[in-house]
Tab-separated table of C-alpha atoms and ligand atoms in Angstrom:
chain	number	residue	atom	x	y	z
A	1	MET	CA	17.842	-11.723	-10.153
A	2	ASN	CA	18.725	-8.077	-9.921
A	3	ILE	CA	15.443	-6.348	-9.125
A	4	ALA	CA	14.853	-2.596	-9.424
A	5	PHE	CA	11.920	-1.762	-7.237
A	6	VAL	CA	10.582	1.729	-7.977
A	7	THR	CA	8.212	3.321	-5.497
A	8	SER	CA	7.041	6.674	-4.135
A	9	GLU	CA	6.824	5.528	-0.480
A	10	LEU	CA	9.152	3.562	1.762
A	11	ALA	CA	8.542	2.891	5.450
A	12	PRO	CA	9.519	4.243	7.829
A	13	TRP	CA	10.964	7.286	6.035
A	14	ILE	CA	8.346	8.286	3.476
A	15	LYS	CA	4.941	6.968	4.426
A	16	VAL	CA	1.382	7.928	3.544
A	17	GLY	CA	-0.239	4.494	3.470
A	18	GLY	CA	0.263	0.755	3.090
A	19	LEU	CA	2.379	1.181	-0.054
A	20	ALA	CA	5.244	2.314	2.187
A	21	ASP	CA	5.076	-0.834	4.333
A	22	VAL	CA	4.823	-3.126	1.330
A	23	SER	CA	7.754	-1.470	-0.469
A	24	ALA	CA	9.945	-1.972	2.588
A	25	SER	CA	8.859	-5.455	3.581
A	26	LEU	CA	8.539	-7.025	0.119
A	27	GLY	CA	11.929	-5.542	-0.790
A	28	ARG	CA	13.465	-7.201	2.258
A	29	ALA	CA	11.677	-10.491	1.607
A	30	LEU	CA	12.988	-10.661	-1.978
A	31	ALA	CA	16.514	-9.916	-0.777
A	32	ALA	CA	16.114	-12.704	1.797
A	33	LEU	CA	15.368	-15.108	-1.070
A	34	GLY	CA	18.811	-14.307	-2.460
A	35	HIS	CA	18.006	-11.589	-5.012
A	36	GLU	CA	19.817	-8.273	-5.385
A	37	VAL	CA	17.250	-5.576	-4.703
A	38	GLN	CA	17.656	-1.875	-5.381
A	39	ILE	CA	14.764	0.217	-4.113
A	40	LEU	CA	14.588	3.468	-6.081
A	41	ILE	CA	12.586	6.303	-4.580
A	42	PRO	CA	12.358	10.023	-5.312
A	43	TYR	CA	13.342	11.812	-2.130
A	44	THR	CA	10.791	14.424	-1.180
A	45	GLY	CA	12.011	15.591	2.213
A	46	THR	CA	13.141	19.059	3.187
A	47	THR	CA	16.413	18.029	4.838
A	48	GLY	CA	19.341	15.972	3.590
A	49	LEU	CA	18.653	12.272	3.202
A	50	PRO	CA	16.868	10.648	6.139
A	51	ASP	CA	19.141	9.183	8.758
A	52	THR	CA	18.581	5.506	8.176
A	53	GLY	CA	20.854	4.576	11.059
A	54	LEU	CA	22.329	1.985	8.715
A	55	LEU	CA	25.754	1.474	7.227
A	56	PRO	CA	27.572	4.508	5.851
A	57	ARG	CA	26.280	5.954	2.594
A	58	GLY	CA	27.282	4.063	-0.531
A	59	ARG	CA	27.768	5.299	-4.070
A	60	SER	CA	26.137	8.259	-5.730
A	61	GLY	CA	25.719	9.481	-9.284
A	62	PHE	CA	23.600	11.290	-11.832
A	63	LEU	CA	20.687	10.101	-13.904
A	64	VAL	CA	21.592	11.340	-17.402
A	65	VAL	CA	20.431	14.891	-16.733
A	66	PRO	CA	22.683	16.766	-14.288
A	67	GLU	CA	19.814	18.086	-12.115
A	68	TRP	CA	18.830	14.486	-11.396
A	69	GLY	CA	21.066	12.678	-8.978
A	70	TRP	CA	21.018	9.643	-6.735
A	71	GLN	CA	22.624	8.537	-3.509
A	72	GLU	CA	22.769	5.031	-2.256
A	73	THR	CA	22.237	3.657	1.246
A	74	PRO	CA	23.218	0.019	1.523
A	75	VAL	CA	20.862	-1.732	3.938
A	76	THR	CA	22.404	-5.185	3.609
A	77	ASP	CA	24.697	-6.836	1.057
A	78	ARG	CA	21.713	-7.516	-1.137
A	79	LEU	CA	19.410	-4.584	-0.444
A	80	ARG	CA	20.159	-0.982	-1.335
A	81	ILE	CA	18.053	2.136	-1.302
A	82	LEU	CA	18.719	4.646	-4.079
A	83	TRP	CA	17.363	8.037	-3.058
A	84	ILE	CA	16.735	10.087	-6.156
A	85	SER	CA	16.635	13.841	-6.152
A	86	GLY	CA	15.366	15.924	-8.990
A	87	PRO	CA	13.580	19.168	-9.729
A	88	GLY	CA	10.274	19.417	-7.916
A	89	PHE	CA	10.933	16.598	-5.439
A	90	ALA	CA	13.511	17.437	-2.794
A	91	GLY	CA	12.794	20.316	-0.490
A	92	ARG	CA	9.019	20.032	-0.406
A	93	SER	CA	7.352	19.791	2.967
A	94	GLY	CA	4.151	17.779	3.420
A	95	THR	CA	3.816	14.378	1.738
A	96	PRO	CA	4.946	13.265	-1.728
A	97	TYR	CA	1.417	14.014	-2.930
A	98	ALA	CA	0.196	17.076	-1.035
A	99	ASP	CA	1.550	20.170	0.681
A	100	ALA	CA	1.559	20.632	4.443
A	101	SER	CA	-2.056	21.806	4.430
A	102	GLY	CA	-3.241	18.780	2.416
A	103	ARG	CA	-3.561	20.439	-1.034
A	104	PRO	CA	-2.317	18.130	-3.815
A	105	TRP	CA	0.820	19.484	-5.526
A	106	PRO	CA	-0.318	21.088	-8.786
A	107	ASP	CA	2.456	19.352	-10.757
A	108	LEU	CA	1.984	16.040	-8.913
A	109	VAL	CA	1.381	13.605	-11.760
A	110	GLU	CA	3.637	15.305	-14.289
A	111	ARG	CA	6.495	15.272	-11.784
A	112	TYR	CA	6.333	11.491	-11.320
A	113	ALA	CA	5.801	10.934	-15.039
A	114	GLU	CA	8.980	12.891	-15.719
A	115	PHE	CA	10.809	10.936	-13.049
A	116	CYS	CA	9.825	7.681	-14.813
A	117	LYS	CA	11.224	8.981	-18.092
A	118	ILE	CA	14.523	10.164	-16.605
A	119	LEU	CA	15.017	6.891	-14.753
A	120	VAL	CA	14.417	4.782	-17.838
A	121	MET	CA	16.712	7.066	-19.869
A	122	ALA	CA	19.445	6.379	-17.331
A	123	TYR	CA	19.023	2.643	-17.868
A	124	ALA	CA	18.906	3.115	-21.633
A	125	HIS	CA	22.179	5.074	-21.687
A	126	GLN	CA	24.012	3.112	-18.948
A	127	GLY	CA	26.812	5.587	-18.259
A	128	GLN	CA	29.357	5.035	-15.530
A	129	GLU	CA	27.215	6.812	-13.007
A	130	ALA	CA	23.927	5.058	-13.807
A	131	PRO	CA	22.504	2.616	-11.288
A	132	THR	CA	23.207	-1.031	-12.130
A	133	ARG	CA	21.049	-2.342	-14.960
A	134	PRO	CA	18.459	-4.689	-13.444
A	135	ASP	CA	16.908	-7.893	-14.805
A	136	ILE	CA	13.430	-6.619	-13.996
A	137	LEU	CA	11.982	-3.164	-13.501
A	138	HIS	CA	9.119	-3.253	-10.988
A	139	GLY	CA	7.035	-0.080	-10.616
A	140	HIS	CA	4.431	0.486	-7.922
A	141	ASP	CA	1.084	2.187	-8.475
A	142	TRP	CA	0.164	5.306	-10.479
A	143	PRO	CA	3.333	7.317	-9.699
A	144	MET	CA	5.396	4.708	-11.598
A	145	GLY	CA	2.797	4.021	-14.295
A	146	LEU	CA	4.902	5.459	-17.132
A	147	ILE	CA	7.916	3.243	-16.520
A	148	PRO	CA	6.696	0.364	-18.729
A	149	PHE	CA	5.861	2.725	-21.591
A	150	TRP	CA	9.216	4.525	-21.519
A	151	SER	CA	11.038	1.275	-21.138
A	152	GLN	CA	9.602	0.110	-24.459
A	153	ALA	CA	9.693	3.469	-26.210
A	154	LEU	CA	13.357	4.043	-25.367
A	155	GLY	CA	14.281	0.532	-26.436
A	156	THR	CA	15.779	-0.672	-23.153
A	157	ALA	CA	14.457	-4.228	-23.635
A	158	LEU	CA	14.023	-4.299	-19.853
A	159	PRO	CA	11.160	-6.517	-18.658
A	160	THR	CA	8.611	-4.603	-16.584
A	161	LEU	CA	6.135	-5.503	-13.889
A	162	PHE	CA	3.546	-3.031	-12.668
A	163	THR	CA	1.703	-3.439	-9.363
A	164	ILE	CA	-1.704	-1.887	-8.818
A	165	HIS	CA	-2.081	-0.985	-5.152
A	166	ASN	CA	-5.228	1.038	-5.586
A	167	LEU	CA	-7.250	1.586	-8.744
A	168	GLY	CA	-8.993	4.554	-7.140
A	169	TYR	CA	-5.976	6.801	-7.832
A	170	PRO	CA	-5.619	6.955	-11.638
A	171	GLY	CA	-2.875	9.617	-11.772
A	172	LEU	CA	-4.593	11.942	-14.259
A	173	PHE	CA	-2.786	14.558	-16.344
A	174	GLY	CA	-3.894	16.936	-19.064
A	175	ARG	CA	-2.857	17.626	-22.636
A	176	GLU	CA	-0.238	20.227	-21.710
A	177	SER	CA	1.623	17.816	-19.457
A	178	PHE	CA	1.207	15.086	-22.053
A	179	ASP	CA	2.908	17.290	-24.669
A	180	ARG	CA	5.599	18.529	-22.299
A	181	LEU	CA	6.484	14.917	-21.462
A	182	GLY	CA	6.940	14.205	-25.159
A	183	LEU	CA	4.380	11.397	-25.267
A	184	PRO	CA	3.380	10.321	-28.800
A	185	PRO	CA	0.070	11.878	-29.959
A	186	ASP	CA	-1.293	8.460	-30.968
A	187	LEU	CA	-1.660	7.664	-27.240
A	188	TRP	CA	-4.160	10.511	-26.784
A	189	ASN	CA	-7.266	8.317	-27.086
A	190	GLU	CA	-9.096	5.721	-24.987
A	191	ASP	CA	-8.138	2.642	-26.950
A	192	PRO	CA	-5.404	1.758	-27.700
A	193	GLY	CA	-4.258	4.887	-25.856
A	194	ILE	CA	-4.052	6.058	-22.278
A	195	LEU	CA	-7.026	8.390	-21.887
A	196	LEU	CA	-9.432	7.821	-19.031
A	197	GLY	CA	-12.306	10.185	-19.729
A	198	LEU	CA	-10.840	13.510	-20.792
A	199	SER	CA	-7.390	13.124	-19.233
A	200	ALA	CA	-4.449	10.817	-19.642
A	201	SER	CA	-3.931	8.350	-16.794
A	202	SER	CA	-0.546	7.156	-15.631
A	203	LEU	CA	-2.158	4.124	-13.977
A	204	LYS	CA	-3.775	3.145	-17.265
A	205	THR	CA	-0.418	3.564	-19.022
A	206	GLY	CA	1.082	1.035	-16.625
A	207	LEU	CA	-1.808	-1.357	-17.207
A	208	ARG	CA	-1.432	-1.085	-20.949
A	209	PHE	CA	2.328	-1.405	-21.346
A	210	ALA	CA	3.761	-3.523	-18.510
A	211	ASP	CA	4.870	-7.039	-19.425
A	212	GLN	CA	3.164	-8.385	-16.312
A	213	LEU	CA	0.663	-6.933	-13.870
A	214	THR	CA	0.019	-7.750	-10.265
A	215	THR	CA	-2.395	-6.468	-7.709
A	216	VAL	CA	-2.343	-6.945	-3.988
A	217	SER	CA	-4.950	-9.667	-3.362
A	218	PRO	CA	-6.677	-12.384	-5.413
A	219	ASN	CA	-10.143	-11.049	-4.590
A	220	TYR	CA	-9.264	-7.486	-5.675
A	221	ALA	CA	-7.833	-8.934	-8.915
A	222	ARG	CA	-11.312	-10.345	-9.562
A	223	GLU	CA	-13.168	-7.196	-8.469
A	224	ILE	CA	-11.268	-4.837	-10.776
A	225	GLY	CA	-12.303	-6.832	-13.819
A	226	THR	CA	-15.973	-5.991	-13.143
A	227	PRO	CA	-17.725	-2.763	-14.211
A	228	GLU	CA	-18.466	-1.872	-10.538
A	229	GLY	CA	-14.900	-2.450	-9.355
A	230	GLY	CA	-13.011	-1.420	-12.475
A	231	ASP	CA	-13.227	2.398	-12.269
A	232	GLY	CA	-13.524	2.662	-16.053
A	233	LEU	CA	-10.578	0.316	-16.564
A	234	ALA	CA	-12.411	-3.021	-16.378
A	235	ASN	CA	-12.262	-3.645	-20.148
A	236	LEU	CA	-8.521	-3.145	-20.328
A	237	ILE	CA	-8.045	-5.246	-17.198
A	238	ARG	CA	-10.093	-8.071	-18.654
A	239	LYS	CA	-8.096	-7.858	-21.854
A	240	ARG	CA	-4.925	-8.301	-19.814
A	241	GLN	CA	-6.385	-10.997	-17.547
A	242	ASP	CA	-3.756	-13.580	-18.508
A	243	ASP	CA	-0.955	-11.229	-17.488
A	244	LEU	CA	-2.514	-10.217	-14.162
A	245	SER	CA	-2.011	-12.005	-10.863
A	246	GLY	CA	-3.483	-11.174	-7.493
A	247	ILE	CA	-0.720	-11.756	-4.942
A	248	LEU	CA	-1.728	-11.160	-1.362
A	249	ASN	CA	0.474	-8.699	0.505
A	250	GLY	CA	2.446	-10.005	3.441
A	251	ILE	CA	3.504	-8.167	6.567
A	252	ASP	CA	6.848	-7.679	8.229
A	253	SER	CA	6.378	-10.185	11.021
A	254	ASP	CA	9.480	-8.987	12.902
A	255	THR	CA	8.333	-5.378	13.139
A	256	TRP	CA	4.798	-6.543	13.921
A	257	ASN	CA	5.362	-9.090	16.647
A	258	PRO	CA	3.664	-8.627	20.038
A	259	ALA	CA	6.188	-11.008	21.603
A	260	SER	CA	9.089	-8.624	21.008
A	261	ASP	CA	7.611	-5.247	19.913
A	262	PRO	CA	9.715	-2.525	21.608
A	263	LEU	CA	6.807	-0.095	21.294
A	264	LEU	CA	4.618	-2.066	23.727
A	265	PRO	CA	4.680	-1.792	27.536
A	266	THR	CA	4.437	-5.585	27.897
A	267	HIS	CA	4.873	-8.487	25.519
A	268	TYR	CA	2.521	-11.352	24.841
A	269	ALA	CA	1.921	-14.180	22.391
A	270	ALA	CA	-0.642	-16.820	21.430
A	271	GLY	CA	-1.032	-19.125	24.433
A	272	LYS	CA	0.489	-16.432	26.685
A	273	PRO	CA	-1.920	-13.533	26.209
A	274	GLU	CA	-1.730	-11.989	29.729
A	275	GLY	CA	0.467	-9.060	28.610
A	276	LYS	CA	-2.320	-7.754	26.360
A	277	ARG	CA	-4.229	-6.482	29.421
A	278	ALA	CA	-1.417	-4.088	30.328
A	279	CYS	CA	-1.358	-2.804	26.746
A	280	ARG	CA	-5.115	-2.186	26.984
A	281	LYS	CA	-4.654	-0.227	30.194
A	282	ARG	CA	-1.794	1.810	28.700
A	283	LEU	CA	-3.952	2.657	25.683
A	284	LEU	CA	-6.857	3.824	27.871
A	285	ASP	CA	-4.539	5.936	30.054
A	286	HIS	CA	-2.651	7.392	27.135
A	287	MET	CA	-5.845	8.438	25.379
A	288	ALA	CA	-7.566	9.580	28.605
A	289	LEU	CA	-10.422	7.123	28.087
A	290	GLU	CA	-12.610	5.683	30.842
A	291	ASP	CA	-12.360	1.932	31.404
A	292	THR	CA	-15.233	-0.276	30.248
A	293	THR	CA	-16.404	-3.889	30.304
A	294	HIS	CA	-17.429	-3.433	26.648
A	295	PRO	CA	-14.981	-3.526	23.731
A	296	ILE	CA	-12.427	-0.874	22.903
A	297	ALA	CA	-12.451	-0.583	19.122
A	298	GLY	CA	-9.454	0.767	17.213
A	299	PHE	CA	-9.119	2.332	13.771
A	300	VAL	CA	-5.794	3.115	12.090
A	301	GLY	CA	-5.774	4.441	8.559
A	302	ARG	CA	-6.236	7.375	6.258
A	303	LEU	CA	-9.302	9.365	7.318
A	304	VAL	CA	-11.011	9.305	3.932
A	305	ASN	CA	-14.395	7.981	2.835
A	306	GLU	CA	-12.772	5.192	0.826
A	307	LYS	CA	-11.877	3.684	4.223
A	308	GLY	CA	-15.532	3.880	5.276
A	309	ILE	CA	-14.724	6.540	7.830
A	310	ASP	CA	-18.116	8.179	7.177
A	311	LEU	CA	-19.854	4.928	8.187
A	312	LEU	CA	-17.716	4.742	11.274
A	313	ALA	CA	-18.444	8.367	12.198
A	314	ASP	CA	-22.190	7.706	11.939
A	315	ALA	CA	-21.876	4.571	14.089
A	316	ILE	CA	-20.101	6.367	16.952
A	317	PRO	CA	-23.185	7.555	18.936
A	318	GLU	CA	-24.719	4.098	19.095
A	319	LEU	CA	-21.438	2.333	19.919
A	320	VAL	CA	-20.760	4.822	22.703
A	321	ASN	CA	-24.295	4.268	24.025
A	322	ARG	CA	-23.617	0.564	24.176
A	323	GLY	CA	-20.578	1.273	26.388
A	324	TRP	CA	-17.858	0.960	23.737
A	325	ARG	CA	-14.684	3.034	23.566
A	326	LEU	CA	-13.209	4.172	20.253
A	327	VAL	CA	-9.620	5.084	19.407
A	328	LEU	CA	-8.900	6.495	15.972
A	329	LEU	CA	-5.532	7.316	14.454
A	330	GLY	CA	-4.782	8.790	11.045
A	331	LYS	CA	-4.652	11.836	8.830
A	332	GLY	CA	-7.015	12.637	6.022
A	333	ASP	CA	-9.616	14.932	4.529
A	334	ARG	CA	-9.971	18.104	6.542
A	335	ASP	CA	-13.758	17.952	6.858
A	336	VAL	CA	-13.609	14.292	7.931
A	337	GLU	CA	-11.013	15.168	10.580
A	338	GLN	CA	-13.134	18.101	11.704
A	339	GLY	CA	-16.291	15.966	12.055
A	340	LEU	CA	-14.432	13.374	14.101
A	341	ARG	CA	-12.937	16.043	16.349
A	342	GLU	CA	-16.475	17.172	17.165
A	343	SER	CA	-17.447	13.598	18.121
A	344	CYS	CA	-14.463	13.471	20.444
A	345	ARG	CA	-15.555	16.692	22.131
A	346	ALA	CA	-19.123	15.393	22.490
A	347	TYR	CA	-17.985	12.043	23.903
A	348	ARG	CA	-15.015	13.033	26.048
A	349	GLY	CA	-13.497	10.026	27.806
A	350	LYS	CA	-15.211	7.660	25.365
A	351	VAL	CA	-13.866	8.522	21.917
A	352	ALA	CA	-10.269	9.565	21.195
A	353	LEU	CA	-8.687	10.750	17.966
A	354	GLN	CA	-5.109	11.514	16.955
A	355	THR	CA	-4.792	13.097	13.538
A	356	GLU	CA	-1.232	12.184	12.717
A	357	GLN	CA	0.902	9.488	11.225
A	358	ASN	CA	2.346	7.877	14.345
A	359	GLU	CA	3.879	4.409	14.244
A	360	SER	CA	4.198	4.019	18.029
A	361	MET	CA	0.518	4.795	18.511
A	362	ALA	CA	-0.416	2.400	15.706
A	363	HIS	CA	1.390	-0.413	17.516
A	364	LEU	CA	-0.223	0.459	20.852
A	365	ILE	CA	-3.714	0.497	19.292
A	366	MET	CA	-3.165	-2.901	17.631
A	367	ALA	CA	-2.167	-4.334	21.015
A	368	GLY	CA	-4.418	-2.393	23.385
A	369	ALA	CA	-7.740	-2.473	21.516
A	370	ASP	CA	-10.130	-5.439	21.806
A	371	LEU	CA	-11.449	-5.124	18.257
A	372	PHE	CA	-10.241	-3.461	15.092
A	373	LEU	CA	-12.643	-1.635	12.762
A	374	MET	CA	-12.189	-1.685	9.003
A	375	PRO	CA	-15.391	-0.566	7.260
A	376	SER	CA	-13.544	0.210	3.974
A	377	ARG	CA	-15.854	0.765	1.009
A	378	TYR	CA	-13.206	-1.005	-1.050
A	379	GLU	CA	-9.842	-2.364	0.021
A	380	PRO	CA	-7.274	-3.689	-2.465
A	381	CYS	CA	-5.520	-5.625	0.273
A	382	GLY	CA	-5.325	-3.815	3.588
A	383	LEU	CA	-2.502	-4.443	6.014
A	384	THR	CA	-3.889	-3.258	9.334
A	385	GLN	CA	-6.352	-6.178	9.582
A	386	MET	CA	-3.327	-8.474	9.363
A	387	TYR	CA	-1.430	-6.475	11.994
A	388	SER	CA	-4.473	-6.511	14.273
A	389	GLN	CA	-4.970	-10.279	13.962
A	390	ARG	CA	-1.311	-10.873	14.737
A	391	TYR	CA	-1.834	-8.759	17.871
A	392	GLY	CA	-4.870	-10.818	18.934
A	393	THR	CA	-7.320	-8.027	18.046
A	394	PRO	CA	-10.050	-9.472	15.787
A	395	PRO	CA	-11.182	-7.210	12.943
A	396	VAL	CA	-14.747	-6.123	12.164
A	397	ALA	CA	-14.562	-5.485	8.438
A	398	HIS	CA	-16.539	-4.936	5.246
A	399	ALA	CA	-16.320	-8.058	3.057
A	400	VAL	CA	-14.420	-6.547	0.100
A	401	GLY	CA	-11.060	-6.903	-1.641
A	402	GLY	CA	-8.232	-8.333	0.404
A	403	LEU	CA	-10.321	-8.274	3.589
A	404	VAL	CA	-12.176	-11.318	2.247
A	405	ASP	CA	-8.870	-13.075	1.581
A	406	THR	CA	-7.475	-12.451	5.068
A	407	ILE	CA	-10.437	-12.660	7.491
A	408	LEU	CA	-12.715	-15.610	8.231
A	409	ASP	CA	-15.983	-14.787	9.996
A	410	ALA	CA	-16.069	-16.461	13.420
A	411	ASP	CA	-19.882	-16.778	13.316
A	412	ARG	CA	-19.783	-18.548	9.967
A	413	VAL	CA	-16.769	-20.880	9.954
A	414	PRO	CA	-15.234	-22.884	12.799
A	415	GLY	CA	-11.732	-21.415	12.340
A	416	GLY	CA	-12.898	-17.792	12.216
A	417	THR	CA	-10.687	-14.930	13.357
A	418	GLY	CA	-12.878	-11.848	12.845
A	419	PHE	CA	-16.266	-10.563	11.689
A	420	LEU	CA	-17.374	-9.525	8.203
A	421	PHE	CA	-20.362	-7.522	6.978
A	422	GLN	CA	-21.651	-7.517	3.429
A	423	GLU	CA	-23.228	-4.103	2.785
A	424	PRO	CA	-21.404	-0.794	3.270
A	425	THR	CA	-24.091	0.681	5.531
A	426	VAL	CA	-24.067	1.969	9.105
A	427	GLN	CA	-26.697	-0.608	10.025
A	428	ALA	CA	-24.650	-3.511	8.697
A	429	LEU	CA	-21.571	-2.219	10.526
A	430	LEU	CA	-23.524	-1.894	13.779
A	431	ASP	CA	-25.039	-5.379	13.425
A	432	CYS	CA	-21.590	-6.802	12.866
A	433	CYS	CA	-20.273	-4.958	15.948
A	434	ARG	CA	-23.145	-6.487	17.920
A	435	ARG	CA	-22.123	-9.995	16.798
A	436	ALA	CA	-18.523	-9.269	17.720
A	437	GLU	CA	-19.556	-8.035	21.167
A	438	ARG	CA	-21.561	-11.200	21.772
A	439	ALA	CA	-18.383	-13.207	21.181
A	440	PHE	CA	-16.359	-10.756	23.297
A	441	GLN	CA	-18.680	-11.317	26.274
A	442	ASP	CA	-17.952	-15.055	26.164
A	443	PRO	CA	-14.321	-15.271	27.388
A	444	THR	CA	-13.653	-18.870	26.391
A	445	ARG	CA	-14.881	-18.342	22.854
A	446	TRP	CA	-13.171	-14.954	22.607
A	447	ASN	CA	-9.806	-16.296	23.730
A	448	SER	CA	-9.895	-19.003	21.123
A	449	ILE	CA	-10.794	-16.510	18.356
A	450	CYS	CA	-7.900	-14.271	19.415
A	451	GLU	CA	-5.491	-17.156	19.710
A	452	ARG	CA	-6.353	-18.436	16.228
A	453	ALA	CA	-5.887	-14.939	14.825
A	454	MET	CA	-2.440	-14.683	16.412
A	455	ASN	CA	-1.401	-18.006	14.940
A	456	LEU	CA	-2.147	-17.017	11.333
A	457	ASP	CA	0.838	-16.770	9.022
A	458	PHE	CA	0.847	-13.450	7.170
A	459	SER	CA	4.571	-13.461	6.456
A	460	TRP	CA	5.971	-12.602	3.030
A	461	HIS	CA	7.869	-15.793	2.483
A	462	SER	CA	5.490	-17.712	0.169
A	463	ARG	CA	4.132	-14.507	-1.343
A	464	ALA	CA	7.562	-13.225	-2.322
A	465	ARG	CA	7.935	-16.502	-4.230
A	466	GLU	CA	4.817	-15.529	-6.219
A	467	TYR	CA	6.538	-12.280	-7.203
A	468	GLU	CA	9.549	-14.287	-8.298
A	469	LYS	CA	7.301	-16.238	-10.642
A	470	ALA	CA	5.666	-13.076	-11.989
A	471	TYR	CA	9.139	-11.603	-12.667
A	472	GLY	CA	10.006	-14.813	-14.524
A	473	ARG	CA	6.898	-14.436	-16.697
A	474	ALA	CA	7.714	-10.783	-17.431
A	475	ILE	CA	11.271	-11.680	-18.447
A	476	GLU	CA	10.023	-14.436	-20.704
A	477	ARG	CA	7.406	-12.232	-22.322
A	478	ARG	CA	9.908	-9.444	-22.992
A	479	ARG	CA	12.377	-11.931	-24.442
A	480	ASN	CA	9.728	-13.280	-26.824
A	481	ARG	CA	8.619	-9.823	-27.858
A	482	THR	CA	12.154	-8.554	-28.373
A	483	SER	CA	13.171	-11.544	-30.467
A	484	CYS	CA	9.901	-11.265	-32.375
A	485	SER	CA	10.503	-7.630	-33.295
A	486	ALA	CA	14.189	-8.302	-34.087
A	487	HIS	CA	12.992	-11.035	-36.400
A	488	GLN	CA	10.580	-8.684	-38.111
A	489	ARG	CA	13.353	-6.121	-38.589
A	490	ALA	CA	15.904	-8.637	-39.918
A	491	PRO	CA	16.448	-8.464	-43.700
A	492	LYS	CA	14.715	-11.299	-45.503
A	493	SER	CA	17.107	-13.993	-46.741
A	494	SER	CA	16.941	-14.698	-50.470
A	495	SER	CA	16.502	-18.461	-50.146
B	1	GLC	C1	-3.039	0.775	-0.859
B	1	GLC	C2	-4.359	0.021	-0.697
B	1	GLC	C3	-4.303	-0.998	0.433
B	1	GLC	C4	-3.055	-1.872	0.262
B	1	GLC	C5	-1.825	-0.995	0.172
B	1	GLC	C6	-0.550	-1.800	-0.023
B	1	GLC	O1	-2.843	1.637	0.216
B	1	GLC	O2	-5.426	0.935	-0.466
B	1	GLC	O3	-5.437	-1.804	0.435
B	1	GLC	O4	-2.932	-2.748	1.357
B	1	GLC	O5	-1.939	-0.121	-0.933
B	1	GLC	O6	-0.610	-2.625	-1.155
């Protein structure tokens, strides 16, 4: 298959969250299965294209409208990145979604919606300079939510798959944007339209029009069909139940491998865990933390309440009192960052925080911490709990979304590799930490929990096969629909 993979983030060059890692690693996994993969991404940096350190640049061209251009970086024979530049993307500092001081771009949703339209127009008009026409058009999350609609409206007959990474970001836009984008007025309603409350939602547009839908874990696929988990979209999701599959994310097990990770001071593996001690020491030294016989707990993620960071902040005093050390890494809401900075000042030598996106630190925390905290209020899949288990660092996590699909509680099942709590409260988090510490203080038991965690297989291989099947279903569905509408249009024979 020739797969066009359209995304707003791609690790390591444009990264805000897990979407970037999944775009890169799933893209590679599909190419490894023998498919041709083109990853298309609007380039939002302030300099020329990022130096990928790969082969020389490949082709370049325009996307129908002269201000919109693309440049290709071949990664391998089968995997290419197409960096797309257009008005309002290139030259902006900060992230794709917010300026350098964290304020969302005012034209954020409209900009991506326009990108979707221009891209689909390029496929519809297939000029010499258009990117190769794919067999399947796969858009990720709200930024690419309008691709399935435009693909149908502009008559491309291209099958579409839309992946929900996080229902909490609906990609809302108002009537002015709606009109400027040239969307048909009959979509300006809740059903069968694309309104979510008083605004249009690009995520909802994807849910309504894509031939197939996926989300990033089986448990999250169930949760979003319920009124509590559906963020106002549960009815539509239930209606599309037969077209929705929950496919668990995988991880890039080469990049995340403690036996060969160049970002670690020493290497280790299941059955040979000695090197982890040196990583622990390096982490303590690097973060100027005092040593302890109690656990060092790590957190890596966006510092927003969705990740349960408020619960974690409230748990800090008690954990520190018990002798724990905490290392937190991530960027997020300014007031959350500010609150955590105050905790660090109050507990110097015991709590450390780095408010940045820093891959080397993320690797060192996975390896050097004893436990990994993930109190997310909801979590579509989550990747860091998989990284931490691969690094022999059992997670303490809230039992939601993909965390349920990837962590077994060591106090509840014989093969457990972490600890889960049921209610999103500080008390439940603290109780769960207490259970984890009890296991930690029993070296034989602890070593076997860590070893089991390191032996889990979180690789993409079997999961990429699930995507293959979903693409097949999308292609089939589009074929049926296209032949159905051609049939309806055909003049009636006089027999
Ligand atoms: C989003 C979700 C996270 C998921 C990631 C990749 O960031 O919040 O749970 O792992 O996307 O799919």
